[in-house]
Coordinates of C-alpha atoms in Angstrom, one line a residue:
M1 CA 245.7 -38.7 38.4
L2 CA 245.8 -42.4 39.2
G3 CA 242.6 -44.2 38.9
K4 CA 241.4 -47.3 40.7
N5 CA 242.5 -49.6 38.0
S6 CA 245.8 -51.5 38.2
I7 CA 248.8 -49.9 36.7
R8 CA 250.8 -51.9 34.3
V9 CA 254.6 -51.6 34.2
F10 CA 256.4 -50.1 31.2
L11 CA 259.9 -50.1 32.6
L12 CA 262.3 -51.8 30.2
F13 CA 265.0 -52.3 32.8
V14 CA 262.7 -54.4 35.0
A15 CA 263.1 -57.1 32.4
S16 CA 266.8 -56.6 32.1
P17 CA 268.9 -54.7 34.7
F18 CA 271.4 -53.9 32.0
L19 CA 269.1 -51.6 30.0
I20 CA 269.6 -48.4 32.0
F21 CA 268.3 -45.1 30.9
G22 CA 270.9 -43.2 32.9
C23 CA 274.0 -44.6 31.2
S24 CA 276.3 -42.4 29.2
K25 CA 275.7 -44.2 26.0
T26 CA 272.0 -44.4 25.2
P27 CA 270.2 -45.2 22.0
K28 CA 268.5 -42.3 20.2
T29 CA 265.1 -41.5 21.5
D30 CA 262.3 -39.0 21.4
L31 CA 262.6 -38.5 25.1
T32 CA 262.9 -34.9 26.1
S33 CA 266.4 -34.1 27.4
I34 CA 267.5 -31.2 29.5
H35 CA 271.2 -30.3 29.6
V36 CA 272.9 -30.0 33.0
P37 CA 276.2 -28.2 32.5
N38 CA 279.4 -28.9 34.4
K39 CA 279.9 -25.2 34.8
I40 CA 278.5 -23.6 37.9
D41 CA 276.6 -20.4 37.5
E42 CA 277.1 -17.2 39.5
P43 CA 274.9 -16.9 42.6
V44 CA 271.2 -16.2 41.9
L45 CA 269.2 -14.2 44.4
L46 CA 266.1 -15.9 45.8
S47 CA 264.3 -12.5 45.6
E48 CA 264.8 -12.5 41.8
L49 CA 262.6 -15.7 41.5
A50 CA 260.3 -15.5 44.5
I51 CA 256.9 -13.7 44.6
T52 CA 256.8 -14.2 48.4
D53 CA 259.2 -15.3 51.1
K54 CA 257.6 -15.7 54.5
K55 CA 260.1 -16.4 57.3
I56 CA 258.9 -18.3 60.4
K57 CA 261.2 -18.7 63.4
L58 CA 260.3 -22.0 65.1
E59 CA 259.9 -21.7 68.8
T60 CA 262.6 -23.1 71.1
K61 CA 261.5 -24.2 74.5
D62 CA 262.3 -27.0 77.1
G63 CA 261.7 -30.4 75.4
V64 CA 261.3 -28.9 72.0
F65 CA 264.7 -29.1 70.3
L66 CA 264.8 -30.1 66.6
G67 CA 267.5 -32.0 64.9
N68 CA 268.1 -31.7 61.2
I69 CA 264.8 -31.1 59.5
V70 CA 264.2 -33.5 56.7
D71 CA 260.6 -32.9 55.7
V72 CA 257.9 -30.3 56.2
K73 CA 254.2 -30.5 55.4
L74 CA 251.8 -27.5 55.4
Y75 CA 248.1 -28.3 56.3
K76 CA 245.4 -25.9 57.6
D77 CA 247.9 -23.3 58.8
R78 CA 250.0 -25.8 60.6
L79 CA 253.6 -26.9 59.9
F80 CA 254.3 -30.6 60.4
V81 CA 258.1 -30.8 60.8
S82 CA 260.0 -34.1 60.8
D83 CA 263.6 -34.3 62.1
K84 CA 263.9 -38.1 61.5
K85 CA 263.1 -38.8 65.2
K86 CA 259.7 -37.1 65.7
V87 CA 257.1 -35.0 64.0
S88 CA 256.6 -31.5 65.7
I89 CA 253.7 -29.3 64.9
F90 CA 253.9 -25.5 64.8
D91 CA 251.5 -22.7 63.8
L92 CA 252.5 -20.2 61.1
E93 CA 253.9 -17.8 63.7
G94 CA 256.3 -20.5 64.7
N95 CA 254.6 -21.3 68.0
F96 CA 255.0 -24.9 69.1
I97 CA 251.7 -26.8 69.4
Q98 CA 252.5 -30.4 70.2
F99 CA 254.3 -33.5 69.0
L100 CA 252.5 -36.0 66.8
G101 CA 252.3 -39.3 68.7
E102 CA 255.0 -40.3 71.2
E103 CA 258.5 -41.5 71.1
G104 CA 258.9 -45.3 71.8
E105 CA 257.7 -48.6 70.6
G106 CA 254.2 -48.8 72.0
P107 CA 250.9 -47.9 70.3
G108 CA 251.1 -44.6 68.6
E109 CA 254.8 -44.4 69.3
Y110 CA 257.8 -44.4 67.0
K111 CA 261.6 -43.9 67.2
L112 CA 262.3 -43.0 63.6
V113 CA 260.4 -41.2 60.9
T114 CA 261.2 -42.5 57.4
S115 CA 258.3 -40.7 55.6
M116 CA 255.1 -38.8 56.2
D117 CA 252.2 -37.3 54.2
I118 CA 248.8 -35.8 54.8
D119 CA 245.6 -36.5 52.9
S120 CA 244.2 -33.0 52.5
A121 CA 240.7 -34.4 51.7
S122 CA 240.3 -36.6 54.9
G123 CA 242.8 -34.9 57.2
L124 CA 244.5 -38.2 57.9
I125 CA 248.2 -38.0 58.6
Y126 CA 250.4 -41.0 57.6
V127 CA 253.8 -41.6 59.3
S128 CA 256.1 -44.5 58.6
S129 CA 258.9 -45.9 60.9
Y130 CA 260.7 -48.6 58.9
N131 CA 257.9 -51.2 58.5
K132 CA 255.5 -49.5 61.0
L133 CA 252.6 -47.4 59.6
L134 CA 250.8 -45.0 61.9
V135 CA 247.7 -43.1 60.9
F136 CA 246.6 -40.0 62.9
G137 CA 243.3 -38.2 62.5
A138 CA 242.6 -34.5 61.9
D139 CA 242.4 -34.2 65.7
L140 CA 246.0 -35.5 65.9
G141 CA 244.8 -38.7 67.7
L142 CA 245.9 -42.2 66.7
V143 CA 243.5 -43.8 64.3
E144 CA 245.3 -46.9 63.1
E145 CA 248.7 -48.7 63.4
R146 CA 250.0 -51.5 61.4
K147 CA 253.3 -53.4 61.0
L148 CA 253.7 -54.2 57.4
G149 CA 255.7 -57.1 56.0
Y150 CA 258.1 -54.8 54.1
P151 CA 260.1 -51.6 54.7
I152 CA 258.4 -48.3 54.0
G153 CA 261.0 -46.0 52.3
Y154 CA 258.5 -43.4 51.1
L155 CA 254.7 -42.9 51.2
K156 CA 252.4 -40.6 49.4
V157 CA 248.6 -40.1 49.1
L158 CA 247.7 -40.0 45.4
D159 CA 244.1 -39.4 44.3
G160 CA 242.9 -40.6 47.8
D161 CA 244.9 -43.8 47.7
L162 CA 248.0 -44.5 49.9
W163 CA 251.1 -45.5 47.9
I164 CA 254.3 -46.9 49.3
V165 CA 257.7 -47.1 47.8
S166 CA 259.6 -50.1 49.3
E167 CA 263.1 -51.3 48.6
E168 CA 263.9 -54.9 49.7
I169 CA 267.6 -55.3 50.2
G170 CA 269.8 -58.4 49.6
I171 CA 267.6 -60.7 47.5
K172 CA 269.6 -63.7 46.5
V173 CA 270.0 -63.9 42.7
G174 CA 272.4 -66.8 41.8
D175 CA 275.8 -65.9 43.2
K176 CA 274.8 -62.2 43.3
T177 CA 272.4 -60.1 45.3
A178 CA 269.7 -57.7 44.3
N179 CA 267.9 -54.6 45.7
Q180 CA 264.3 -54.7 44.5
T181 CA 262.1 -51.6 44.5
N182 CA 258.3 -52.0 44.3
L183 CA 255.4 -49.5 44.5
Y184 CA 252.4 -50.7 46.5
K185 CA 248.9 -49.3 46.5
L186 CA 247.2 -50.0 49.8
G187 CA 243.5 -50.7 50.3
N188 CA 241.2 -49.5 53.1
T189 CA 242.5 -52.2 55.4
F190 CA 246.1 -51.5 54.4
E191 CA 246.5 -54.7 52.4
I192 CA 248.3 -54.4 49.1
S193 CA 245.8 -53.9 46.3
D194 CA 248.3 -53.3 43.5
T195 CA 252.0 -53.8 43.0
I196 CA 254.3 -52.2 40.5
P197 CA 257.8 -53.7 40.2
F198 CA 259.9 -50.6 39.5
R199 CA 263.6 -51.5 39.6
R200 CA 266.0 -54.4 40.4
V201 CA 269.7 -53.5 40.9
I202 CA 272.1 -56.5 40.7
L203 CA 275.1 -56.3 43.0
D204 CA 278.1 -58.5 43.9
K205 CA 277.3 -58.2 47.6
I206 CA 274.7 -56.8 49.9
Q207 CA 274.9 -53.0 49.7
I208 CA 272.6 -50.1 50.5
G209 CA 272.8 -46.4 50.0
G210 CA 270.4 -43.8 51.4
Y211 CA 269.6 -40.1 51.7
W212 CA 267.3 -38.6 54.3
F213 CA 265.7 -36.0 52.0
R214 CA 263.3 -38.1 49.9
Y215 CA 260.9 -36.6 47.3
W216 CA 260.3 -39.6 45.1
L217 CA 256.8 -38.9 43.9
S218 CA 255.8 -35.5 42.5
D219 CA 252.0 -34.9 42.0
T220 CA 251.0 -31.9 39.9
G221 CA 248.4 -30.9 37.3
E222 CA 250.7 -32.5 34.7
G223 CA 250.3 -35.9 36.4
I224 CA 252.3 -38.0 38.8
F225 CA 256.1 -38.3 38.4
L226 CA 258.6 -40.7 39.9
F227 CA 262.3 -40.4 40.6
M228 CA 264.1 -42.7 43.0
P229 CA 267.9 -42.6 43.2
V230 CA 270.3 -45.5 43.2
L231 CA 273.0 -44.7 45.7
T232 CA 274.9 -48.0 45.7
P233 CA 278.2 -47.9 43.7
E234 CA 277.7 -48.2 40.0
N235 CA 279.5 -46.4 37.2
T236 CA 276.4 -44.9 35.7
L237 CA 273.9 -42.2 36.6
R238 CA 270.1 -42.7 36.9
D239 CA 269.1 -39.4 35.4
T240 CA 265.5 -40.0 34.2
L241 CA 262.2 -38.7 35.6
Y242 CA 259.3 -41.1 35.0
Q243 CA 255.6 -40.5 34.7
L244 CA 252.7 -42.6 35.8
S245 CA 250.3 -42.2 32.9
D246 CA 247.6 -44.2 31.0
G247 CA 248.2 -47.3 33.2
M248 CA 252.0 -47.3 32.6
I249 CA 255.2 -46.0 34.0
K250 CA 257.2 -44.4 31.2
P251 CA 260.2 -42.2 30.8
A252 CA 259.3 -38.5 30.8
I253 CA 262.4 -36.3 31.1
K254 CA 266.1 -37.1 30.8
F255 CA 268.5 -34.8 32.6
H256 CA 271.8 -35.0 30.6
F257 CA 274.7 -34.2 32.9
E258 CA 277.7 -32.9 31.0
R259 CA 280.0 -34.5 33.5
A260 CA 280.2 -38.2 33.1
Q261 CA 279.8 -40.5 36.1
S262 CA 282.9 -42.0 37.6
L263 CA 284.0 -44.0 40.6
N264 CA 286.7 -42.8 43.0
E265 CA 289.5 -44.9 44.5
Q266 CA 287.1 -46.3 47.1
G267 CA 284.6 -47.3 44.5
Y268 CA 282.0 -44.6 45.3
Q269 CA 280.2 -42.5 42.7
T270 CA 281.5 -39.0 42.3
L271 CA 278.2 -37.8 40.9
L272 CA 275.1 -38.5 43.0
L273 CA 271.6 -37.4 41.9
Y274 CA 269.4 -37.5 45.1
N275 CA 266.1 -36.0 44.1
V276 CA 264.3 -34.7 41.0
V277 CA 261.2 -32.6 42.0
N278 CA 258.7 -31.6 39.3
S279 CA 256.5 -28.6 40.1
S280 CA 254.1 -26.7 37.8
S281 CA 256.8 -24.3 36.6
Y282 CA 260.1 -25.8 37.6
Y283 CA 262.3 -28.9 37.9
I284 CA 264.6 -28.9 40.9
L285 CA 267.5 -31.4 41.0
E286 CA 269.4 -32.0 44.1
Y287 CA 272.8 -33.6 43.5
A288 CA 276.4 -33.9 44.8
Q289 CA 279.6 -33.6 42.7
D290 CA 282.7 -34.8 44.5
W291 CA 280.6 -34.7 47.7
E292 CA 279.8 -31.0 47.3
P293 CA 276.1 -30.1 47.2
F294 CA 274.4 -28.5 44.1
M295 CA 271.0 -27.4 43.0
F296 CA 269.9 -27.3 39.3
L297 CA 266.8 -25.2 38.9
Y298 CA 265.1 -25.3 35.5
D299 CA 262.4 -22.7 34.6
K300 CA 260.0 -24.6 32.3
K301 CA 258.3 -21.5 30.9
N302 CA 261.5 -19.6 29.9
K303 CA 263.5 -22.8 29.3
I304 CA 266.4 -21.5 31.5
G305 CA 268.5 -23.6 33.8
Y306 CA 270.5 -22.4 36.8
N307 CA 273.3 -24.6 38.1
L308 CA 274.0 -23.4 41.6
S309 CA 276.4 -24.3 44.4
K310 CA 274.2 -25.2 47.5
G311 CA 271.1 -23.3 46.3
L312 CA 269.7 -19.9 45.8
T313 CA 271.1 -16.9 47.7
D314 CA 268.9 -15.2 50.4
A315 CA 269.0 -11.6 51.5
D316 CA 271.8 -12.4 54.0
G317 CA 274.0 -13.8 51.3
D318 CA 273.5 -17.4 52.5
P319 CA 272.6 -20.3 50.2
V320 CA 269.2 -21.9 50.8
F321 CA 267.9 -25.1 49.2
L322 CA 264.2 -25.2 48.1
R323 CA 262.2 -28.3 49.1
P324 CA 258.5 -29.0 48.1
L325 CA 255.4 -27.9 50.0
D326 CA 252.8 -27.5 47.2
L327 CA 254.1 -28.4 43.8
D328 CA 250.9 -27.3 41.9
A329 CA 251.3 -23.8 43.4
D330 CA 255.2 -23.7 43.0
L331 CA 255.4 -23.4 46.8
F332 CA 258.6 -24.5 48.6
Y333 CA 260.3 -24.2 51.9
Y334 CA 263.9 -23.9 53.1
T335 CA 265.4 -24.1 56.6
K336 CA 268.1 -21.9 58.0
K337 CA 269.9 -22.3 61.3
K338 CA 271.1 -19.4 63.5
A339 CA 274.9 -19.4 64.0
F340 CA 275.6 -21.4 67.2
S341 CA 278.3 -20.0 69.4
D342 CA 277.3 -20.3 73.0
L343 CA 278.0 -23.9 74.1
S344 CA 276.3 -23.3 77.5
T345 CA 272.9 -23.1 75.9
E346 CA 270.8 -25.3 73.6
E347 CA 271.0 -24.6 69.9
E348 CA 267.9 -22.6 68.8
N349 CA 265.4 -24.2 66.5
P350 CA 265.8 -23.1 62.9
E351 CA 263.9 -20.6 60.8
I352 CA 261.7 -21.9 58.0
G353 CA 261.1 -19.9 54.9
I354 CA 258.0 -20.4 52.8
V355 CA 258.6 -19.4 49.2
K356 CA 256.3 -19.0 46.2
L357 CA 258.2 -18.9 43.0
R358 CA 257.2 -16.8 40.0

């Protein structure tokens, strides 16, 4: 786990943006590489890999209608569910309890959720809304609110410390522009106590790419791992998972895609790697190929990879995509919406499945 000391950077491409680990031609290295084939496997049943699969139908009632769920946290038999606009709290039977905070721009209010996390030791709940940081206590009341001088793309509590991944867009670099990503560790008064420059992407003009499902830091018994995608047009693939270890950030695993990166006629990438999640027993990659979604699930123990269209297949024959709840315990969740056919009624809130993999 991260200690209190400052972390020193070991990213070669910080010094030179042209040294990219994800490019198709890389020098020989001792870095562990996992092959991601172009061939898509036959469907794999969720039941073949799961020990448990608990389904929770989230309550639908007046004023409680969820949009697309982008994050779920499990804490003390409560589900904290973010749909980008708000955080809704349910019990494990799916009963709605309350919203966290209020919608708006006043104290304890927010209009957009960019990230959230819960410190299991203190019970503090952290929610970010662009550059606004809100902290709620275990009683769900507002404890602290700060407007920071930088955007909060992702936040995570690591070893009791709050870490933020921030991407500053459009930094002028000569006649070009740059997107600069930094990791910040915040102190008790939310000032920056440590900074790690992670990546600078040089571009011809101001550009930004984003994806709502963000799992950039994975914290397991193996350590802390970092993956953040680059979704601006570039004819290369950032395919390396990094580890924060021994005061450095260093490459840990390279995922070698058989299909090479390319740009389409509009200049967009045809292969997009959104997330690399590292649990105790699995790597889960979320990627798109020609705008079609795929999941690559790698079993570390048996050294077997499954390259799947849209995800694992549930008992109804539908694909479900696993997203992290407790990576140490190989605990994940998925969401599933009921088919919506009656336009005279509100769409029902989805079902959440909580899955423990073998």
